[in-house]
Short mmCIF file of C-alpha atoms and ligand atoms in Angstrom, two decimals:
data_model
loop_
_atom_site.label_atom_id
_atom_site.label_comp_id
_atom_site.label_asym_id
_atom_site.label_seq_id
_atom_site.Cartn_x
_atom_site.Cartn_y
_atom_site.Cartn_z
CA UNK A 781 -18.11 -13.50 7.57
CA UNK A 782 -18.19 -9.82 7.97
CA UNK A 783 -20.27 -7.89 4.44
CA UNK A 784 -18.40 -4.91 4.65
CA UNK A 785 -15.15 -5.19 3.05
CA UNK A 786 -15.52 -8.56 3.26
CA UNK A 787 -14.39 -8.99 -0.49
CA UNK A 788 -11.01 -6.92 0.14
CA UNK A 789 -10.44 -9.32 3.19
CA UNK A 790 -10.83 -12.43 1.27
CA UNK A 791 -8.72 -11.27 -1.73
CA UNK A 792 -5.58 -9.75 1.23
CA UNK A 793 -6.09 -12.96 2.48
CA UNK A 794 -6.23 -15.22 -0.88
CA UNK A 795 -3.39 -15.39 -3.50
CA UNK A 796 -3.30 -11.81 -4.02
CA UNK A 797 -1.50 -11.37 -0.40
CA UNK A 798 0.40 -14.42 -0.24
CA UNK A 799 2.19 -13.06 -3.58
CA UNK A 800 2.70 -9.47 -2.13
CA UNK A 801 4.45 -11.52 0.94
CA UNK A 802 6.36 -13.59 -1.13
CA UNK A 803 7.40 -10.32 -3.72
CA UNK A 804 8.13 -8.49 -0.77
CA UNK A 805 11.41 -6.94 -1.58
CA UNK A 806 9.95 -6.10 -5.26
CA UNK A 807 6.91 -4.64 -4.23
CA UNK A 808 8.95 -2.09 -2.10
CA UNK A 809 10.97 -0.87 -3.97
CA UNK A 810 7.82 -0.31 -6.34
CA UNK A 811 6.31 1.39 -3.56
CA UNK A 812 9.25 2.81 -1.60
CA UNK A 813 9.85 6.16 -3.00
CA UNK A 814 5.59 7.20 -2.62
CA UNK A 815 6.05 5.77 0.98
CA UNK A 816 9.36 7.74 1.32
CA UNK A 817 7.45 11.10 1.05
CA UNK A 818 4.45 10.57 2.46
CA UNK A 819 6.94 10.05 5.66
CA UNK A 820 8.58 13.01 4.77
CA UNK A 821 4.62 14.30 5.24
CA UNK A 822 4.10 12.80 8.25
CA UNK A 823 6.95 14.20 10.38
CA UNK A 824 7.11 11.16 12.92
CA UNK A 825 8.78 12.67 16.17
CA UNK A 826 10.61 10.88 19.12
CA UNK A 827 8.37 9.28 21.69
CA UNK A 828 5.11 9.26 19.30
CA UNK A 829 2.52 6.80 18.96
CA UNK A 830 1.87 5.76 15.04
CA UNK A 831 -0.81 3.73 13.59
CA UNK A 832 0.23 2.13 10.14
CA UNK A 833 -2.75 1.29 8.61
CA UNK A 834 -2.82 -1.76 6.05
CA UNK A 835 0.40 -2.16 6.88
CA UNK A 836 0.69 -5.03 5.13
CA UNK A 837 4.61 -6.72 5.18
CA UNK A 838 5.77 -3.93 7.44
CA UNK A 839 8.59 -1.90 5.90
CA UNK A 840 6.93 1.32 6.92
CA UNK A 841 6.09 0.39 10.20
CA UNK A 842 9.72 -0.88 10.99
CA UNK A 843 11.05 3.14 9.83
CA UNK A 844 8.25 4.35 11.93
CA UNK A 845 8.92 2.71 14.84
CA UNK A 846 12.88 3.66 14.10
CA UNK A 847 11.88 7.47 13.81
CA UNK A 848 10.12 7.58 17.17
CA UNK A 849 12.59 5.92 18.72
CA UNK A 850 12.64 3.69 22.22
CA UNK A 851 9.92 6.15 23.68
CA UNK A 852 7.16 5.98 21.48
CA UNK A 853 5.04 3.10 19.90
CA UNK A 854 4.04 1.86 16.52
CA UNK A 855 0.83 -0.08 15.56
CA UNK A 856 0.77 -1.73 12.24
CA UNK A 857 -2.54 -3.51 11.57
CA UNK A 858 -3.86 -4.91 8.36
CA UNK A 859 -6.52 -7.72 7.09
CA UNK A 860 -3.97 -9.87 5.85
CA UNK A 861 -2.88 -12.74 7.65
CA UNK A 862 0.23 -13.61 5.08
CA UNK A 863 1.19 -10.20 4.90
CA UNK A 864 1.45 -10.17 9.05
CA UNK A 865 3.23 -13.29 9.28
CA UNK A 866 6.12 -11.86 7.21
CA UNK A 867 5.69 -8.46 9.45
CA UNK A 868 6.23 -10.35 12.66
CA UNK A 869 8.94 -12.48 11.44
CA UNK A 870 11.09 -9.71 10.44
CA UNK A 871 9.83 -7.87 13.81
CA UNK A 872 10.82 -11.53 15.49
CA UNK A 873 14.41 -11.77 14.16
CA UNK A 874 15.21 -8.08 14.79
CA UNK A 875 14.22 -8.84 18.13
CA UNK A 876 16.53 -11.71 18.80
CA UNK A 877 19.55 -10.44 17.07
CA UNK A 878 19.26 -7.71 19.47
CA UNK A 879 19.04 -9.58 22.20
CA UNK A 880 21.59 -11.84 21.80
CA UNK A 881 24.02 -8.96 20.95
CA UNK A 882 23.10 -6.64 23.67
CA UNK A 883 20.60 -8.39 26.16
CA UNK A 884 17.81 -5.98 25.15
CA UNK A 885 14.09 -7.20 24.42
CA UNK A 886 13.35 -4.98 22.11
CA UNK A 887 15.45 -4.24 18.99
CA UNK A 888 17.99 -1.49 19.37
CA UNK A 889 16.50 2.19 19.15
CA UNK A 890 13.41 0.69 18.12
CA UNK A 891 9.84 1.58 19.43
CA UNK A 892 7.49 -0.77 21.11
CA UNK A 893 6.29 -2.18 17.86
CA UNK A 894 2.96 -4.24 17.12
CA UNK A 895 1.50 -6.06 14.39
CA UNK A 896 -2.31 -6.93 14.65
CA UNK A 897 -4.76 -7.98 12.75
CA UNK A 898 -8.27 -6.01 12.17
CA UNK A 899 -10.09 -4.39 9.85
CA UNK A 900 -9.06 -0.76 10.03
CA UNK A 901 -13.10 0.61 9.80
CA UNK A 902 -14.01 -1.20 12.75
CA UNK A 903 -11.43 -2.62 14.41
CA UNK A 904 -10.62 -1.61 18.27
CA UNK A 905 -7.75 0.93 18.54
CA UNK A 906 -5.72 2.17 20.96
CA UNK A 907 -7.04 6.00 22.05
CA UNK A 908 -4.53 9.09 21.90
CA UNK A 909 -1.87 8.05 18.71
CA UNK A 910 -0.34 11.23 17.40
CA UNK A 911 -0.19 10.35 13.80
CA UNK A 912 -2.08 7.95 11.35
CA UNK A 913 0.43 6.80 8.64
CA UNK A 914 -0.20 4.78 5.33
CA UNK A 915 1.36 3.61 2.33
CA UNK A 916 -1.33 3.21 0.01
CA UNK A 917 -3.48 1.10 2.55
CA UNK A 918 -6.49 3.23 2.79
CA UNK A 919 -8.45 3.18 -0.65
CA UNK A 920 -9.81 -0.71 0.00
CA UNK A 921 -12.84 0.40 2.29
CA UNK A 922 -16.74 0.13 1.15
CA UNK A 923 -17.30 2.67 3.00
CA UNK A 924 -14.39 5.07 3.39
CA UNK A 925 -16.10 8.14 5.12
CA UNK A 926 -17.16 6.33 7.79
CA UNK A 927 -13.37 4.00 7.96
CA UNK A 928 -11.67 7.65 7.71
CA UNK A 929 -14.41 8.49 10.50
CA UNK A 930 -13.13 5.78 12.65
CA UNK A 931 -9.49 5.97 12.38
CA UNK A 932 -9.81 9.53 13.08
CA UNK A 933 -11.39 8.52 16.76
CA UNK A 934 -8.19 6.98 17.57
CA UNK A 935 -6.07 10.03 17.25
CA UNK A 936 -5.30 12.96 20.10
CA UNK A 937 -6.95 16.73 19.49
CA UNK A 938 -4.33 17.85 17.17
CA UNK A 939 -2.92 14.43 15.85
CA UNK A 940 -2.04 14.01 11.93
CA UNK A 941 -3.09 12.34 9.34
CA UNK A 942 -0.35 11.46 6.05
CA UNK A 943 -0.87 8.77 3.68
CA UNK A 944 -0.05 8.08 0.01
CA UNK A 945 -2.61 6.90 -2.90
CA UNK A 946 -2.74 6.60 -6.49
CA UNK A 947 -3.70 9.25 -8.35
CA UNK A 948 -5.69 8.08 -11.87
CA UNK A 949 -5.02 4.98 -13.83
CA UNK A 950 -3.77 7.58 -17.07
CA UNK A 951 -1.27 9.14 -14.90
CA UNK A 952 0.37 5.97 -14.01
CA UNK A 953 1.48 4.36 -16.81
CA UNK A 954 3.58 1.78 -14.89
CA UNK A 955 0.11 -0.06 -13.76
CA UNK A 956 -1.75 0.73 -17.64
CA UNK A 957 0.71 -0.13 -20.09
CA UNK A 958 1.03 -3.38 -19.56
CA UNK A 959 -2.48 -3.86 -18.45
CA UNK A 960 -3.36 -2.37 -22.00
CA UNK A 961 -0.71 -4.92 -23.70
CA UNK A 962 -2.28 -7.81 -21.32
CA UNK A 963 -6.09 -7.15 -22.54
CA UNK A 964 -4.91 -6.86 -26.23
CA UNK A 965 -2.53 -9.96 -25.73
CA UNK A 966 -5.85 -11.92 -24.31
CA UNK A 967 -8.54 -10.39 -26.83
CA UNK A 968 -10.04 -9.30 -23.30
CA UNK A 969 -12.39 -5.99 -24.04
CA UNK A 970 -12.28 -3.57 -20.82
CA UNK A 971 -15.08 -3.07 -19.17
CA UNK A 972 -16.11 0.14 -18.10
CA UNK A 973 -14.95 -0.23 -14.48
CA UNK A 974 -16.53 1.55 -11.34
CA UNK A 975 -14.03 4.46 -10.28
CA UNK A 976 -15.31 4.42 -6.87
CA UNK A 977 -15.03 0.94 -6.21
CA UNK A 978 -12.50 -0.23 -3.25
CA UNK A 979 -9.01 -0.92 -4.99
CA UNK A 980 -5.75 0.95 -5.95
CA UNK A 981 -7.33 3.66 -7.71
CA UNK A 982 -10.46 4.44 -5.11
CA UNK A 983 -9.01 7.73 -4.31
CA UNK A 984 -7.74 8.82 -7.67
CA UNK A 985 -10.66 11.99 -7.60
CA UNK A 986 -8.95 14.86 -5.93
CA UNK A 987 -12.62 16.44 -5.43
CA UNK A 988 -13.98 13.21 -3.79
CA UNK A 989 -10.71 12.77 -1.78
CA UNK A 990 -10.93 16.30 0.08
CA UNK A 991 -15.24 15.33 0.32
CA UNK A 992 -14.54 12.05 1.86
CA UNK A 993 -12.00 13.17 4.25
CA UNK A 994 -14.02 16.04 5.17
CA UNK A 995 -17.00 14.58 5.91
CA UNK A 996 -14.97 12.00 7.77
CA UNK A 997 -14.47 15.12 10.23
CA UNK A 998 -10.86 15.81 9.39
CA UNK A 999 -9.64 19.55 9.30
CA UNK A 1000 -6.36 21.11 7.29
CA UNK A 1001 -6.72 18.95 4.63
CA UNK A 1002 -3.88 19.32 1.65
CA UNK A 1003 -3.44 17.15 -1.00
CA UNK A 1004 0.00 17.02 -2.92
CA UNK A 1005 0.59 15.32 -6.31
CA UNK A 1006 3.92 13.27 -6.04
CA UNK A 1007 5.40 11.62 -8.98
CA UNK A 1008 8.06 9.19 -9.45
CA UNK A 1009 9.38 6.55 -11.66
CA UNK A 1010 8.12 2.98 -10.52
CA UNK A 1011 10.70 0.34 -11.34
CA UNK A 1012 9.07 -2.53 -12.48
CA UNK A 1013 12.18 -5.10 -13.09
CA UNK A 1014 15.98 -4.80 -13.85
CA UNK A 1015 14.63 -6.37 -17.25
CA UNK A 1016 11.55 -6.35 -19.77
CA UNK A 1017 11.44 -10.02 -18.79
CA UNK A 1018 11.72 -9.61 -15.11
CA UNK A 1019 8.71 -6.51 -15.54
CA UNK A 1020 6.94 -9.12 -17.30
CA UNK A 1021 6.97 -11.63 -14.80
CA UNK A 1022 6.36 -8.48 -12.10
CA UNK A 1023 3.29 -7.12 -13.76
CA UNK A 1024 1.69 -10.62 -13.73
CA UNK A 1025 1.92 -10.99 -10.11
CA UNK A 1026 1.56 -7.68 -8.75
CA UNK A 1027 -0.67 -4.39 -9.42
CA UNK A 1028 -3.82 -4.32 -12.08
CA UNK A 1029 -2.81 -6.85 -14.67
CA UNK A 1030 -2.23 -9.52 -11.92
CA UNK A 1031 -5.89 -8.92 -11.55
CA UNK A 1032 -6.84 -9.42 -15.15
CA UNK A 1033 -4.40 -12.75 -15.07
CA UNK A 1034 -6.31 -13.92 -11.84
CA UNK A 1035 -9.84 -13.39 -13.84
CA UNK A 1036 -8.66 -14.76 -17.24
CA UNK A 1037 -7.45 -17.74 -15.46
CA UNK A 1038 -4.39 -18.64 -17.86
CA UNK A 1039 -3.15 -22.23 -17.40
CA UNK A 1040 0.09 -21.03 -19.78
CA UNK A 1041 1.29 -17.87 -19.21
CA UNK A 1042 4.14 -17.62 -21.22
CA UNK A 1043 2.78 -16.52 -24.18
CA UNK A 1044 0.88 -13.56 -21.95
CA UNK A 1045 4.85 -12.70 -20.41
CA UNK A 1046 6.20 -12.62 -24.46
CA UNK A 1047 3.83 -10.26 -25.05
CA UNK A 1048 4.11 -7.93 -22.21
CA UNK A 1049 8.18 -8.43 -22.80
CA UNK A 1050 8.12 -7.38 -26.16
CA UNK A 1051 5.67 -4.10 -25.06
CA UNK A 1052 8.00 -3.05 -22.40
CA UNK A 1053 11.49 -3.54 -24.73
CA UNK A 1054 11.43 -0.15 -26.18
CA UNK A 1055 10.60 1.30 -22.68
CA UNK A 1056 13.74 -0.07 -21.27
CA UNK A 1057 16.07 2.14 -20.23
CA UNK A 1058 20.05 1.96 -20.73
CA UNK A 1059 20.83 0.14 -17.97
CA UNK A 1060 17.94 -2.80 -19.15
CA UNK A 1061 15.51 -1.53 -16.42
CA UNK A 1062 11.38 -0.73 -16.68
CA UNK A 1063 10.72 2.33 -14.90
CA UNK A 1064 7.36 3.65 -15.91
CA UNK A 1065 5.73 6.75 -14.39
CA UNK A 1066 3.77 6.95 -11.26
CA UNK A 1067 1.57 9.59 -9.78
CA UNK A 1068 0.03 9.94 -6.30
CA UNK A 1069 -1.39 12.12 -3.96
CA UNK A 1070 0.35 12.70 -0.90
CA UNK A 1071 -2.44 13.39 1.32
CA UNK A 1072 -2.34 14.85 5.13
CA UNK A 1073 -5.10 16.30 7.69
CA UNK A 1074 -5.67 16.99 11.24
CA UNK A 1075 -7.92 15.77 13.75
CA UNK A 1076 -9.65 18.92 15.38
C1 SAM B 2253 -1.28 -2.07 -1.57
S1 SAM B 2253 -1.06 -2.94 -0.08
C2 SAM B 2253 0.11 -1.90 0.78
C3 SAM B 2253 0.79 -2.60 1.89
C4 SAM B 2253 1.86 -1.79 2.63
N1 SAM B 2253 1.32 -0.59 3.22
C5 SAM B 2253 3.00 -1.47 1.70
O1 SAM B 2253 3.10 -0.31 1.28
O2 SAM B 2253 3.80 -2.36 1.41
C6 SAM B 2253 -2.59 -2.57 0.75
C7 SAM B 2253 -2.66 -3.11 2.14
O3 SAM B 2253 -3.89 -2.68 2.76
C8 SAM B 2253 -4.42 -3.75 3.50
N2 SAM B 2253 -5.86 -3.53 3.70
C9 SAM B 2253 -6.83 -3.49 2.77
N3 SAM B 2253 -8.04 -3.27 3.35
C10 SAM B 2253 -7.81 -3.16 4.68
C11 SAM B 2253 -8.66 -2.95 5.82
N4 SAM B 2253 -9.98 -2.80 5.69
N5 SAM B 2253 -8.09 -2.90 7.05
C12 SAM B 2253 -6.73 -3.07 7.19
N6 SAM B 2253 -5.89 -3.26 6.16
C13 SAM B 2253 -6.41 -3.32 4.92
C14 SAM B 2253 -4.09 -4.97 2.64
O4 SAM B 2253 -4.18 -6.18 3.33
C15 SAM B 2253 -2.68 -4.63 2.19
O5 SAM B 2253 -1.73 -5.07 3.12
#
C-alpha cells in the first residue's frame, strides 16, 4: 500500500465512502450550493477539457461535462472505489437512455465523460486540460504543495484553477453544533486536533491557502469567502440521523464505536429543535473559500 495518503484512501474506500454513495442525494444538496459557485468561478466553456478532482459520486462532473458540451471532455477521478461505482452507473444509464432514444453513444449534449480511479498527487493525467475543477476534493493530501504541484502539470499555459473548501470549523456551525452536542452527549473531551492535518478543514487558513498554492507554482491567485445555509434534514430527526453519517460527528461516531445510537440521535434531535426553521428544516451556516488560480 501506498504511505502517502494512504490513510485518506483507506477511509474513501472504507465505510466513510460507501455512506457518502449511499447518502448521495443528501450529501448534495449539502454540498450543492458551495459547488454551484465555485462553477460559477470556474467559467467552463464549450469544447473544454475539465479535470474534477475527488470527484467522488459525480454530480459536478455530469454539469461539467453538460457545460462544455459534445466538443470538449471531462475527467472525474477520485480514490474511492464506491464513490466511482455510483459515478459510472449514473454515467452508464444516461448513456443508454440516450441511445435507445436517439441512437447516440454518448448522452445527449454531453461531453466525452470519464471516471477513473487515482490518487490525484500522483496519478497519470492527461496533458493540456483547460480547467481544474473541485468540490471540496482537494484538502485530503499529506502533502498538498506538491499534489497542487502536480495537478497543475496537467493544465495548458493559461489554464484555471476553481475549487471550493471549508473555511474554519467556527464559521460553520452546520458541521460544530452538533459535533459539540455529540462530544457532550458521549462525555467525549476534544482533543486539541492538528489544523493542518488532511480532512475537511485542511485549508481553512487563508494565509496557508495562498502559501500552498503559491509555492505549488500557481499565479493569480484569489480567494473568495462564500457562505450559505447547509441543509442538514427536512427535520431535527432527519439532521440527526444526517450528522451521524456524514461530515465531523460521523467521525466521532466511527471512533466512539456506539453499538446503540439512539440515545446519541435524541440528543442531537433535541439540540437542533430550536434551530429548526418554520418549515421543520435544519439549515445551519456554512462558510468556504471559493478559491481560483492560473497556471503560468
Ligand atoms: C468531501 S468528498 C467530495 C466529493 C465530491 N466532489 C462532491 O462534492 O460530492 C471528497 C472527495 O475527495 C476524494 N479524495 C480524497 N483524497 C483524494 C485523492 N488523494 N485523490 C483523489 N480523490 C481524493 C474522496 O474520495 C471524496 O470523493
Amino acid at each position: 500500500m501506498p504511505t502517502v495518503n494512504a490513510q485518506q484512501i483507506a477511509e474513501w474506500n472504507g465505510p466513510q465512502g460507501q455512506r457518502w454513495a449511499e447518502l448521495q442525494r443528501q450529501t448534495d444538496r449539502l454540498v450543492g450550493p458551495f459547488g454551484v459557485a465555485a462553477l460559477a468561478r470556474a467559467a467552463p466553456q464549450p469544447a473544454e477539457g475539465v479535470l474534477d478532482i475527488g470527484c467522488g459520486c459525480g454530480e459536478t462532473s455530469f454539469e461539467l461535462a453538460r457545460r462544455v458540451g459534445p466538443r470538449g471532455w471531462v475527467l472525474g477521478l477520485d480514490i474511492s472505489r464506491p464513490m466511482l461505482e455510483a459515478a459510472r452507473r449514473q454515467a452508464a444509464g444516461e448513456s443508454e437512455s440516450a441511445s435507445a432514444s436517439k441512437g447516440e453513444s454518448e448522452a445527449a449534449g454531453r461531453a466525452r465523460l470519464e471516471f477513473r480511479e487515482g490518487d490525484a498527487a500522483t496519478a497519470p493525467l492527461p496533458a493540456g486540460a483547460d480547467l481544474l475543477y473541485s468540490r471540496f476534493g482537494l484538502m485530503f493530501f499529506d502533502q498538498p504543495a506538491a499534489a497542487l504541484r502536480h495537478l497543475r502539470g496537467a493544465l495548458r499555459p493559461g489554464g484555471r484553477l476553481a475549487f471550493v473548501c471549508w473555511r474554519s470549523p467556527r464559521d460553520n456551525p452546520w458541521a460544530m453544533t452538533p459535533l459539540v452536542a455529540a462530544r457532550q452527549a458521549l462525555g467525549v473531551v476534544a482533543e486539541p486536533a492538528d489544523p493542518l492535518a488532511p480532512g475537511p478543514f485542511a485549508f481553512a487558513d487563508e494565509a496557508r491557502l495562498r502559501a500552498l498554492l503559491a509555492e505549488a507554482g500557481w499565479a493569480g491567485i484569489e480567494l473568495q469567502r462564500f457562505d450559505a445555509a447547509v441543509t442538514l434534514g427536512p427535520s431535527p430527526r432527519a439532521a440527526a440521523e444526517n450528522a451521524t453519517r456524514i461530515g465531523p460527528t460521523s467521525r466521532l461516531v466511527r471512533e466512539v464505536g456506539l453499538t446503540d445510537e439512539r440515545p446519541l440521535l435524541d440528543a442531537l434531535e433535541r439540540a437542533f429543535a430550536p434551530l429548526a426553521a418554520a418549515d421543520g428544516a435544519v439549515r445551519l451556516a456554512g462558510s468556504t473559500w471559493i478559491a481560483s488560480a492560473v497556471n503560468p
